[in-house]
Short mmCIF file of N, CA and C in Angstrom, two decimals:
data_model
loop_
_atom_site.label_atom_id
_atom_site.label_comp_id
_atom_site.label_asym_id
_atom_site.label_seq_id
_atom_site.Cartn_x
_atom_site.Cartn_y
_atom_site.Cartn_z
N UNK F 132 -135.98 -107.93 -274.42
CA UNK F 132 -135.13 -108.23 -275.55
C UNK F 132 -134.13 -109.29 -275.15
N UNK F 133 -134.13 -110.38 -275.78
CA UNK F 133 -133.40 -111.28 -275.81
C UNK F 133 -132.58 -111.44 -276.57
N UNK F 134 -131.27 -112.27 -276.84
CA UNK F 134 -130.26 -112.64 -277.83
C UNK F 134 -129.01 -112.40 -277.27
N UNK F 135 -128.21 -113.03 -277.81
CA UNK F 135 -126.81 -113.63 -277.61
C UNK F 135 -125.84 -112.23 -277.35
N UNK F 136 -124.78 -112.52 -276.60
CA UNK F 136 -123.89 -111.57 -276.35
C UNK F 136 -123.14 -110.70 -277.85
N UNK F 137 -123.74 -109.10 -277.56
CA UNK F 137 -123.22 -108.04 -278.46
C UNK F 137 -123.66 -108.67 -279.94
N UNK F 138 -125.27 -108.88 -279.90
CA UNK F 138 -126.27 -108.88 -281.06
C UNK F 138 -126.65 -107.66 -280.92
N UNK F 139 -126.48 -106.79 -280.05
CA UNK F 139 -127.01 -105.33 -280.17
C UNK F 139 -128.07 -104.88 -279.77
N UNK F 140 -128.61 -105.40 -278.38
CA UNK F 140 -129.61 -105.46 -277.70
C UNK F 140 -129.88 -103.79 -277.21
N UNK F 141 -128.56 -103.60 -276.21
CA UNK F 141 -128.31 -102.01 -275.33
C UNK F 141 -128.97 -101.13 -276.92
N UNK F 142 -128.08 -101.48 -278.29
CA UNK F 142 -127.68 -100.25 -279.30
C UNK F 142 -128.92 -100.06 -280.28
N UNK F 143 -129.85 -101.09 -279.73
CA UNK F 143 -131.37 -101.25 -280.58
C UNK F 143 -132.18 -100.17 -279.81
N UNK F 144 -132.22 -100.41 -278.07
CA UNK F 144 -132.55 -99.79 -276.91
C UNK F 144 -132.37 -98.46 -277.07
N UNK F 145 -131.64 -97.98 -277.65
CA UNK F 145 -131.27 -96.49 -278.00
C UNK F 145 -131.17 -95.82 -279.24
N UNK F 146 -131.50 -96.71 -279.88
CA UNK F 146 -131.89 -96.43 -281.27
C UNK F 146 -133.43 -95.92 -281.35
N UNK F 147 -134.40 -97.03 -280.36
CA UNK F 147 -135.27 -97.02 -280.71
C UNK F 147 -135.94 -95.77 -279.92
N UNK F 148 -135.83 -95.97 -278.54
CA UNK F 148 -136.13 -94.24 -278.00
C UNK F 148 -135.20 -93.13 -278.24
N UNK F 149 -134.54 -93.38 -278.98
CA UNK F 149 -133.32 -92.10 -279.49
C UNK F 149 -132.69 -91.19 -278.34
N UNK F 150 -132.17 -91.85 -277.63
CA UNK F 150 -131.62 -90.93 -276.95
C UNK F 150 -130.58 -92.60 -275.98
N UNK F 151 -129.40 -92.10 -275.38
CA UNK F 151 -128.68 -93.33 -275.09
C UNK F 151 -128.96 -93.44 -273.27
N UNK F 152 -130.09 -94.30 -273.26
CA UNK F 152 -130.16 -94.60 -272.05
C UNK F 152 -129.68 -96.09 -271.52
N UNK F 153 -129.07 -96.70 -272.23
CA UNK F 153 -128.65 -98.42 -272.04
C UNK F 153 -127.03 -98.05 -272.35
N UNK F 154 -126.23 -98.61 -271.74
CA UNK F 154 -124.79 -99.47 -271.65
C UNK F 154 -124.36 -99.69 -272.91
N UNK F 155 -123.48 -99.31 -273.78
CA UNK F 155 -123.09 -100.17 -274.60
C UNK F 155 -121.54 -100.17 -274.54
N UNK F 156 -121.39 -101.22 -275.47
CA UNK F 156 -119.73 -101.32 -275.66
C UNK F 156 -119.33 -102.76 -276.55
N UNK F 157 -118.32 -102.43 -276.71
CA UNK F 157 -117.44 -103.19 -278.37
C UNK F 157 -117.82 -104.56 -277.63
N UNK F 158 -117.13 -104.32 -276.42
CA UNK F 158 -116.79 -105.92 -275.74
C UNK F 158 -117.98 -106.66 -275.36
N UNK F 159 -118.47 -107.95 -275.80
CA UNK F 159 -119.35 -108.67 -275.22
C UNK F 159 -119.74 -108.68 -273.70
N UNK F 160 -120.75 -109.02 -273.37
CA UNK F 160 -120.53 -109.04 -271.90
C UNK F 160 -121.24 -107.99 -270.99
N UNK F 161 -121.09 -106.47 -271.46
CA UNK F 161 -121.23 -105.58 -270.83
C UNK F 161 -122.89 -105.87 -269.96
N UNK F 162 -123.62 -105.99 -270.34
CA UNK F 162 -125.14 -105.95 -269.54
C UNK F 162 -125.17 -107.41 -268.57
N UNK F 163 -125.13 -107.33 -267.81
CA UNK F 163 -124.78 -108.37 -266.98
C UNK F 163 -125.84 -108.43 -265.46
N UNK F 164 -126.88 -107.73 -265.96
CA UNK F 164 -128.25 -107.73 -265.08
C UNK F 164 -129.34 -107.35 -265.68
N UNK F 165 -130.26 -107.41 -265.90
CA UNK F 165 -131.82 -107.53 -266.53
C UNK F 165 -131.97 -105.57 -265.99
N UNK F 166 -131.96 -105.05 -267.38
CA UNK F 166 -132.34 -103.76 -267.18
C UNK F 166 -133.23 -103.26 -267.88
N UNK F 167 -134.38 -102.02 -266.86
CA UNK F 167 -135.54 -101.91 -267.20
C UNK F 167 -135.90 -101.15 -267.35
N UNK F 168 -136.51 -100.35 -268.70
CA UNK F 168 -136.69 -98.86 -269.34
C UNK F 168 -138.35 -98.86 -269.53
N UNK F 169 -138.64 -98.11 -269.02
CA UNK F 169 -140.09 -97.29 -268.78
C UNK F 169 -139.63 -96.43 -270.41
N UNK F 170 -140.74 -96.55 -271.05
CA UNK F 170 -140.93 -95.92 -272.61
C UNK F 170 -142.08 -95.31 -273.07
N UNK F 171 -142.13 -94.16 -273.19
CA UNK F 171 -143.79 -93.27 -272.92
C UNK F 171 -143.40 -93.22 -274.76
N UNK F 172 -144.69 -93.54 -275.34
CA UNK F 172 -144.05 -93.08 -276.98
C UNK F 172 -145.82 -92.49 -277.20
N UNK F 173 -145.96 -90.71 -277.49
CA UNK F 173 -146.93 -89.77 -277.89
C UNK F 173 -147.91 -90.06 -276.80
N UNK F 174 -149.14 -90.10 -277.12
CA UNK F 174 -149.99 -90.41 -276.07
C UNK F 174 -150.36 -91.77 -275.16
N UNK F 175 -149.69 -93.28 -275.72
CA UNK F 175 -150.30 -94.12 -275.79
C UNK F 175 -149.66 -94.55 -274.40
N UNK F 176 -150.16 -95.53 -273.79
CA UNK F 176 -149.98 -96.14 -272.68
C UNK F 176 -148.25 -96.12 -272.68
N UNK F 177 -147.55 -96.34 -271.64
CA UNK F 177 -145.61 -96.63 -271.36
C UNK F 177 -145.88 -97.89 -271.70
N UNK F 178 -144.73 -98.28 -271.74
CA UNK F 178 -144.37 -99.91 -271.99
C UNK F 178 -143.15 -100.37 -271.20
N UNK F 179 -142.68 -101.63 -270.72
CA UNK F 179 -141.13 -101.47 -270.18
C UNK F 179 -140.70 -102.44 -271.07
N UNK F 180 -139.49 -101.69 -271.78
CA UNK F 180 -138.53 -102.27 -272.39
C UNK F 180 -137.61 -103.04 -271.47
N UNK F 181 -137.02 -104.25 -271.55
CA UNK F 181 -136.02 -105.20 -270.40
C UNK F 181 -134.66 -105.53 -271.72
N UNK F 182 -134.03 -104.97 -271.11
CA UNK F 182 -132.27 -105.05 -271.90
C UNK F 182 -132.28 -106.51 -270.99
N UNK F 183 -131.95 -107.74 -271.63
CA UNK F 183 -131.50 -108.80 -270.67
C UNK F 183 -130.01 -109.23 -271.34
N UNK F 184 -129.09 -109.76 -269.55
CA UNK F 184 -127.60 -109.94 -270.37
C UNK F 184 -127.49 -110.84 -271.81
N UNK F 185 -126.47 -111.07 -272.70
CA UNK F 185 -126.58 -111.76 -273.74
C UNK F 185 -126.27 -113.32 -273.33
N UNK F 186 -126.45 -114.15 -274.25
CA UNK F 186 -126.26 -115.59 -273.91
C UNK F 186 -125.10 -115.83 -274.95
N UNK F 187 -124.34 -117.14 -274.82
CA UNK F 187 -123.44 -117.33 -275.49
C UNK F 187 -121.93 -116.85 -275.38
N UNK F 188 -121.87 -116.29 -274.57
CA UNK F 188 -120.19 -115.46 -273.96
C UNK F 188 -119.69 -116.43 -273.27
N UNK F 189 -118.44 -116.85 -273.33
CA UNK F 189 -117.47 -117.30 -272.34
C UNK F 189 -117.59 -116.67 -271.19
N UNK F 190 -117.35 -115.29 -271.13
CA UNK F 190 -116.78 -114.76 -269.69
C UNK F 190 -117.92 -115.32 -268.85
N UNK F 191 -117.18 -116.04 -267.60
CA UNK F 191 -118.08 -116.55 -266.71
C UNK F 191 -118.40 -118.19 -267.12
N UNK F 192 -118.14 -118.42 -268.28
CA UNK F 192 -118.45 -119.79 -268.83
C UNK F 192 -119.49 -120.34 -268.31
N UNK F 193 -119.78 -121.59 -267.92
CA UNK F 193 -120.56 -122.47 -267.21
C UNK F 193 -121.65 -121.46 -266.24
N UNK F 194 -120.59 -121.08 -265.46
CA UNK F 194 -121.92 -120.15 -264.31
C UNK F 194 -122.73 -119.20 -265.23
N UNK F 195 -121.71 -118.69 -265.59
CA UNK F 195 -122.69 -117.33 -266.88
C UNK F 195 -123.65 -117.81 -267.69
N UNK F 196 -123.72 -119.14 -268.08
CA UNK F 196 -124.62 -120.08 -268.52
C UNK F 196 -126.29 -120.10 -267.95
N UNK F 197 -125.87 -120.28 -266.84
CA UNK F 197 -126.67 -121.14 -266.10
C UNK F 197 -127.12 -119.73 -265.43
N UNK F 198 -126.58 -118.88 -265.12
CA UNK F 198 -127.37 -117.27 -264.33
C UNK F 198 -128.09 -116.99 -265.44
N UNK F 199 -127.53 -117.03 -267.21
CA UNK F 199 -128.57 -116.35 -267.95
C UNK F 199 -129.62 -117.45 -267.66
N UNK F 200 -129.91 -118.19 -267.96
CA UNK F 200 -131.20 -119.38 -267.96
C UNK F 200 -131.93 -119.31 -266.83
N UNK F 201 -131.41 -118.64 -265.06
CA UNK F 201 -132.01 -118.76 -263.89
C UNK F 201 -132.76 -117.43 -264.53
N UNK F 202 -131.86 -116.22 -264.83
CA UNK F 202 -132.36 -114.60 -264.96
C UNK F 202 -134.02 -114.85 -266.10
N UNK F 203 -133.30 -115.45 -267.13
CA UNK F 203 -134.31 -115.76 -268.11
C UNK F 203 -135.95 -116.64 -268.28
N UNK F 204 -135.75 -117.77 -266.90
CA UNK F 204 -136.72 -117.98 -266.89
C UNK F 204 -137.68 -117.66 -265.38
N UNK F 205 -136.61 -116.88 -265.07
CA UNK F 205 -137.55 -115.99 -263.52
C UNK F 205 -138.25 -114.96 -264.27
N UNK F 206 -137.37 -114.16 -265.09
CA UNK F 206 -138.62 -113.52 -265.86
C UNK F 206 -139.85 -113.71 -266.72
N UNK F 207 -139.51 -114.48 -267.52
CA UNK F 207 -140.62 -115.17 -268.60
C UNK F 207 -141.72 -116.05 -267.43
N UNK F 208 -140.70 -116.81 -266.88
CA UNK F 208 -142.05 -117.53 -266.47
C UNK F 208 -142.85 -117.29 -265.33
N UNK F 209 -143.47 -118.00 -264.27
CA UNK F 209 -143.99 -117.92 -263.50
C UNK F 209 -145.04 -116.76 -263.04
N UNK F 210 -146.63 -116.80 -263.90
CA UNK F 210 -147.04 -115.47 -263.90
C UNK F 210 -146.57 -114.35 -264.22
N UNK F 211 -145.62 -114.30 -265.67
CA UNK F 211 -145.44 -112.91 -266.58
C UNK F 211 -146.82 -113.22 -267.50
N UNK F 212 -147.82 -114.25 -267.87
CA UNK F 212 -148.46 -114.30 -268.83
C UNK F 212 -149.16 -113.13 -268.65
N UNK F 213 -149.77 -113.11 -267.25
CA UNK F 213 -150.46 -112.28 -267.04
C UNK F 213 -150.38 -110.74 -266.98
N UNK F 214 -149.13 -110.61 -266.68
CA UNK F 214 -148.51 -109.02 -267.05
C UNK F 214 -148.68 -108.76 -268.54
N UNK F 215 -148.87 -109.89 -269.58
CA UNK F 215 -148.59 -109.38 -270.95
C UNK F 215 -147.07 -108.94 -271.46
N UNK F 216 -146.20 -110.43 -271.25
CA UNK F 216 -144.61 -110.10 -271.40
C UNK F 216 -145.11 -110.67 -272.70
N UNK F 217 -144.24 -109.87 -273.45
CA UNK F 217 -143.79 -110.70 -275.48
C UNK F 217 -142.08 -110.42 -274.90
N UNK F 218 -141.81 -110.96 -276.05
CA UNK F 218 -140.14 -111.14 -276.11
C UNK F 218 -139.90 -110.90 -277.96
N UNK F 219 -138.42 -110.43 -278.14
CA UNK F 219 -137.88 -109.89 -279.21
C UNK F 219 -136.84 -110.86 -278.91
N UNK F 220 -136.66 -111.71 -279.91
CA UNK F 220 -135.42 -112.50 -279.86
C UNK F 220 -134.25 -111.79 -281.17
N UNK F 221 -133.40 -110.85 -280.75
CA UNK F 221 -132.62 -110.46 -281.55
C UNK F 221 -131.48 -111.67 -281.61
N UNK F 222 -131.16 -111.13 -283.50
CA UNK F 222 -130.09 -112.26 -283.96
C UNK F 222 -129.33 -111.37 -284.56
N UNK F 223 -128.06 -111.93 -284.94
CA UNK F 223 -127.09 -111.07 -285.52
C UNK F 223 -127.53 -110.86 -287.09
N UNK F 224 -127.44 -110.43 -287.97
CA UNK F 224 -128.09 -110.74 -289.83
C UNK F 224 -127.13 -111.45 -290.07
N UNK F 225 -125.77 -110.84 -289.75
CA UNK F 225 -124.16 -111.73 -290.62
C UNK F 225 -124.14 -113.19 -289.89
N UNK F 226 -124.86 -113.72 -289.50
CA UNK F 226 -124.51 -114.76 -288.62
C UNK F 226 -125.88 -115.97 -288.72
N UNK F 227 -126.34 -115.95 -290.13
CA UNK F 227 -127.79 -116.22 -290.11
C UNK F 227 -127.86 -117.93 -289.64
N UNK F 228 -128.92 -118.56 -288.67
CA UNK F 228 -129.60 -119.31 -288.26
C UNK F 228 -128.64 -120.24 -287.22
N UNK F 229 -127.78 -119.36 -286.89
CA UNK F 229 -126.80 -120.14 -285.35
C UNK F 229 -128.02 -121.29 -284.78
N UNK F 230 -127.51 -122.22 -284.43
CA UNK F 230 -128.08 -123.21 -283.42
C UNK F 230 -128.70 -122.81 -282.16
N UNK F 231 -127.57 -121.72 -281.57
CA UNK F 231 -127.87 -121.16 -280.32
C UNK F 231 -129.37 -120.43 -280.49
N UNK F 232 -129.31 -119.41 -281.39
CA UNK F 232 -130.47 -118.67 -282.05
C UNK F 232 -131.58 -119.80 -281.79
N UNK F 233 -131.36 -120.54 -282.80
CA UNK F 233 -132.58 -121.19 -282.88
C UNK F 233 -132.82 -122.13 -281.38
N UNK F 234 -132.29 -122.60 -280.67
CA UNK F 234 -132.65 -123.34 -279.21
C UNK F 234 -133.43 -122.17 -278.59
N UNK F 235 -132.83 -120.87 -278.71
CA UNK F 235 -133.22 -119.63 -278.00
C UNK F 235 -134.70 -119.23 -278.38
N UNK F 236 -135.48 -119.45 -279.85
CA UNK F 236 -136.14 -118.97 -280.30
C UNK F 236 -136.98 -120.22 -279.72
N UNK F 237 -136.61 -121.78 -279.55
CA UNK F 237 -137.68 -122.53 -279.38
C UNK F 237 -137.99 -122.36 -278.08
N UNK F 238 -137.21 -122.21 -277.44
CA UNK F 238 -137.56 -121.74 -275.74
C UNK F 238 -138.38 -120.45 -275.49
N UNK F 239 -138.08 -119.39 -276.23
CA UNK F 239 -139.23 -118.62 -276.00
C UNK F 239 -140.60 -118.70 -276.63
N UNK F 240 -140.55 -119.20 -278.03
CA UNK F 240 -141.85 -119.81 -277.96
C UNK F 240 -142.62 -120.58 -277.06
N UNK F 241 -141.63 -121.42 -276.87
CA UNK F 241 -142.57 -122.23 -275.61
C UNK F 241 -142.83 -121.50 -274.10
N UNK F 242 -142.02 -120.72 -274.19
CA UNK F 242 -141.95 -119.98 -272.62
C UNK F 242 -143.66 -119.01 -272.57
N UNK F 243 -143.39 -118.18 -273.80
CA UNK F 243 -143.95 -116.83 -274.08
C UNK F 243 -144.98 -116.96 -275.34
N UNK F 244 -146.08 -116.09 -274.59
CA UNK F 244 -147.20 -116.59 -275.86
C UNK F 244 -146.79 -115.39 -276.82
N UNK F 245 -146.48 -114.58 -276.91
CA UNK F 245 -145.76 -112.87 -277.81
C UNK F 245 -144.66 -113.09 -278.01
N UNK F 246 -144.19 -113.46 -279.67
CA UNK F 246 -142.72 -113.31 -279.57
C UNK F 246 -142.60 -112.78 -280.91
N UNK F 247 -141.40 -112.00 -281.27
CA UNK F 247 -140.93 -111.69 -282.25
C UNK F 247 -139.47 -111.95 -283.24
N UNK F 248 -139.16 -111.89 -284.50
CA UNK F 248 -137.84 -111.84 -284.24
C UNK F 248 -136.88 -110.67 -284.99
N UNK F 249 -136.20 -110.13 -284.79
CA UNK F 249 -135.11 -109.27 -285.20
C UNK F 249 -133.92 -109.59 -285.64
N UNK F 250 -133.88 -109.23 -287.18
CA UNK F 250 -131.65 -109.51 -287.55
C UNK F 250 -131.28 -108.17 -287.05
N UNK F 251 -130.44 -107.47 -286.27
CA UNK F 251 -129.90 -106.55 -286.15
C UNK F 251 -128.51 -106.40 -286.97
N UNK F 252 -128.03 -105.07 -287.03
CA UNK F 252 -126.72 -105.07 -287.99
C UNK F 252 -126.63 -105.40 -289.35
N UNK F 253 -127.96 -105.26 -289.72
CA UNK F 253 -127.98 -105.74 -291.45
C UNK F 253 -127.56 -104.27 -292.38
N UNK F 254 -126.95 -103.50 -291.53
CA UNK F 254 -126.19 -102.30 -292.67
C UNK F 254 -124.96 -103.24 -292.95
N UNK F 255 -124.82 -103.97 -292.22
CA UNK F 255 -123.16 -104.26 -292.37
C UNK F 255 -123.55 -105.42 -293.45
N UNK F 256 -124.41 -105.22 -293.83
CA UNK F 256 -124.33 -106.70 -295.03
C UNK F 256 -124.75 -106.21 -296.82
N UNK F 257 -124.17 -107.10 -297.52
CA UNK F 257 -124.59 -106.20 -299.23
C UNK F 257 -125.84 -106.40 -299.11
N UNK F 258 -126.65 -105.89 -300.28
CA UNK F 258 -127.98 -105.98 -300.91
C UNK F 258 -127.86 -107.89 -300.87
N UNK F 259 -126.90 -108.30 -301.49
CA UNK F 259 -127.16 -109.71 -301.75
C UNK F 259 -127.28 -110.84 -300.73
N UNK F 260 -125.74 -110.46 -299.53
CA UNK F 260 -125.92 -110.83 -298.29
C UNK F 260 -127.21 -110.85 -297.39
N UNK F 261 -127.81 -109.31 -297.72
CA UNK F 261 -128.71 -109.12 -296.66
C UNK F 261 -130.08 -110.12 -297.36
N UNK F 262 -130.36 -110.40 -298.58
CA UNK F 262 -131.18 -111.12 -299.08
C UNK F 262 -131.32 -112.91 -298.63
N UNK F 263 -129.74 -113.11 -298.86
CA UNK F 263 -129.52 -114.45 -298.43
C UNK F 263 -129.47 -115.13 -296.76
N UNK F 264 -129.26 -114.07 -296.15
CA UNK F 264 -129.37 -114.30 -294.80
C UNK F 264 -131.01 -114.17 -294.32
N UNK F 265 -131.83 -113.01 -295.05
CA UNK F 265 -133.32 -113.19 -294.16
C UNK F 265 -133.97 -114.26 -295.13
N UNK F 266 -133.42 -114.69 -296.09
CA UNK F 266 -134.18 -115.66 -296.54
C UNK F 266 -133.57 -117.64 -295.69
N UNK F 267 -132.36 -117.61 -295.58
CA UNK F 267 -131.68 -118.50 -294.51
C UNK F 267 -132.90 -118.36 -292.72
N UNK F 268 -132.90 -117.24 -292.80
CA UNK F 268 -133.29 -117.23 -291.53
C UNK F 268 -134.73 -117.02 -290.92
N UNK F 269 -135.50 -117.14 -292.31
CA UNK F 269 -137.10 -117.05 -292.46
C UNK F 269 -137.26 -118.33 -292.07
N UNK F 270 -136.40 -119.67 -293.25
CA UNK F 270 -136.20 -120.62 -293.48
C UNK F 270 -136.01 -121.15 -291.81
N UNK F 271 -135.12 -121.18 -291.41
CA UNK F 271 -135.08 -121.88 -290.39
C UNK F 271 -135.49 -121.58 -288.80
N UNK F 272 -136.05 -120.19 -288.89
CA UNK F 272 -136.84 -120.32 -287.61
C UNK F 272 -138.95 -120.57 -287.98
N UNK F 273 -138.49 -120.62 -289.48
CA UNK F 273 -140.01 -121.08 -289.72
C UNK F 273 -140.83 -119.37 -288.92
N UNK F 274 -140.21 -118.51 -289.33
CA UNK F 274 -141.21 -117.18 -289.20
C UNK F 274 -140.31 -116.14 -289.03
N UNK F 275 -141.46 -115.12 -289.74
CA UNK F 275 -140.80 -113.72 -290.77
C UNK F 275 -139.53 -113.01 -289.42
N UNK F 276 -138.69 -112.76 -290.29
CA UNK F 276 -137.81 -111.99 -289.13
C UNK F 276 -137.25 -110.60 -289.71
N UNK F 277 -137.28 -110.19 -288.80
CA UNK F 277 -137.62 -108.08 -289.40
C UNK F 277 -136.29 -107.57 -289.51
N UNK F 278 -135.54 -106.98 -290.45
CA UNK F 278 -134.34 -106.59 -290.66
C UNK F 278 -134.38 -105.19 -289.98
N UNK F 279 -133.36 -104.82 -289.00
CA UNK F 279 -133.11 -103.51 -288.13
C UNK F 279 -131.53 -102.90 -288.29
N UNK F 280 -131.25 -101.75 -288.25
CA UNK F 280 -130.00 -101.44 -287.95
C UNK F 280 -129.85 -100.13 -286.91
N UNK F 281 -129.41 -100.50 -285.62
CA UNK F 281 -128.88 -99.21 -284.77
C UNK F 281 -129.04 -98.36 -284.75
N UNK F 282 -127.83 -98.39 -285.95
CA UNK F 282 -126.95 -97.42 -286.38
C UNK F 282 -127.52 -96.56 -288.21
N UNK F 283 -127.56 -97.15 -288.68
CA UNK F 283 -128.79 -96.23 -289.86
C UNK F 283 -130.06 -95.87 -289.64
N UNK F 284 -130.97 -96.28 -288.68
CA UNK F 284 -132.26 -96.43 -288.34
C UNK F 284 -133.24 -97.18 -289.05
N UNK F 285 -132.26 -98.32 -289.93
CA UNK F 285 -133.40 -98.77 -291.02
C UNK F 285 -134.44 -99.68 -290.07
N UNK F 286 -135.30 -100.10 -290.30
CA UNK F 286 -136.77 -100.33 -290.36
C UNK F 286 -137.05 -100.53 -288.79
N UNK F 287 -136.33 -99.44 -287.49
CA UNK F 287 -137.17 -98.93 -286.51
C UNK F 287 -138.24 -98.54 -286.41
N UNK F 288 -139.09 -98.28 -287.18
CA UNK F 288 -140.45 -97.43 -287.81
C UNK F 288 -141.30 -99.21 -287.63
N UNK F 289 -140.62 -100.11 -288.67
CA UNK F 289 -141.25 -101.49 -288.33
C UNK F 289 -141.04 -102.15 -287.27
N UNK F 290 -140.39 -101.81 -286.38
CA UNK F 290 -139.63 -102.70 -285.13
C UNK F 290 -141.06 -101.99 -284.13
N UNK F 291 -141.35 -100.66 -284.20
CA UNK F 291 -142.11 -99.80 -283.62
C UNK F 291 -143.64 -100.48 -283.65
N UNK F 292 -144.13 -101.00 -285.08
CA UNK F 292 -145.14 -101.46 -285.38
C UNK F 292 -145.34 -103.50 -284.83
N UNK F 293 -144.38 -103.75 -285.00
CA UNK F 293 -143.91 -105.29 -284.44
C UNK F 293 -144.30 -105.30 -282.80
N UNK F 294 -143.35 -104.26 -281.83
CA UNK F 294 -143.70 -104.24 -280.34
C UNK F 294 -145.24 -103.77 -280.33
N UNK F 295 -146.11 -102.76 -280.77
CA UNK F 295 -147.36 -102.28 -281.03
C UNK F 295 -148.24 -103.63 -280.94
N UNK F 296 -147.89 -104.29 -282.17
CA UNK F 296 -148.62 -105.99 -282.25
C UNK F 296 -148.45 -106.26 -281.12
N UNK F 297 -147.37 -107.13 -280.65
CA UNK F 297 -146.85 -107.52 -279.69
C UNK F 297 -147.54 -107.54 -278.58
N UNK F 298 -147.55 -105.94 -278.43
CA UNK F 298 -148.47 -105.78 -276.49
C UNK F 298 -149.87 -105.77 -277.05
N UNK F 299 -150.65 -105.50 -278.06
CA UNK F 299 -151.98 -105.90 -277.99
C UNK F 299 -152.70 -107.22 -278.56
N UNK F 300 -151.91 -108.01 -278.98
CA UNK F 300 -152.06 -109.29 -279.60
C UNK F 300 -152.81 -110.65 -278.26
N UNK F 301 -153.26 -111.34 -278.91
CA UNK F 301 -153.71 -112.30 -277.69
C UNK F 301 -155.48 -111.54 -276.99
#
């Protein structure tokens, strides 16, 4: 899981296996090393979920920059094809089609042949908001992006079916 500092990477992570095994907190910043969850879901093969730190935070400025981009492309690249890595590029919903987002989304396309994308936090937006933002943000990453929330559990059930694609696709 990829995306920008306190898009809600840790609070998706624990949403989605229900139970709080990832870090969270108000303050940006907190995940600050590539962390890695083994996920057994009914009978079917585990999977490892990777919490990676967020991009876009000051703290650390420049260096914090440049460690996410070393962290980010030691993982993606260099023989992950072959492991079968996809990536989830989470985005904020209230915050639809940031620049950063989108540099982020063209880099993992190009990095990663499996990618997906996620608005997280779309409880916090109206019926009308939440309309105008996944339609902003269909629009400019040029592909469908799946509305999730944490904290209500809305469309984890689809986030479930998205990673499913994901690892058997290709």
């Amino acid at each position: 899981m990829v995306g920008r500092s306190n898009v809600g990477k840790s609070s998706l992570i624990n949403a989605l296996v229900r139970q709080k095994v990832a870090r969270t907190s108000a303050a940006p910043g907190k995940t600050r090393l590539a962390n890695v969850y083994r996920v057994a879901r009914g009978a079917g093969a585990p999977l490892y979920i990777v919490d990676l730190p967020g991009y876009g935070y000051a703290r650390g400025g420049v260096a914090a920059a440049v460690e996410f981009k070393a962290l980010a492309a030691a993982y993606f690249g260099h023989g992950r094809q072959e492991a079968r890595v996809s990536a989830l590029l989470l985005i904020d919903a209230r915050h639809p089609a940031l620049e950063r987002d989108l540099d982020a989304w063209r880099w993992l396309t190009a990095t990663v042949e499996r990618c997906g994308l996620v608005a997280t936090k779309i409880d916090k937006l109206s019926r009308a908001e939440r309309l105008r933002a996944l339609k902003t943000n269909d629009a400019a990453f040029e592909h469908p992006v799946l509305p999730v929330s944490a904290a209500t559990g809305e469309g984890l059930d689809q986030l479930w079916i998205l990673i499913d694609r994901l690892r058997t696709s290709g």
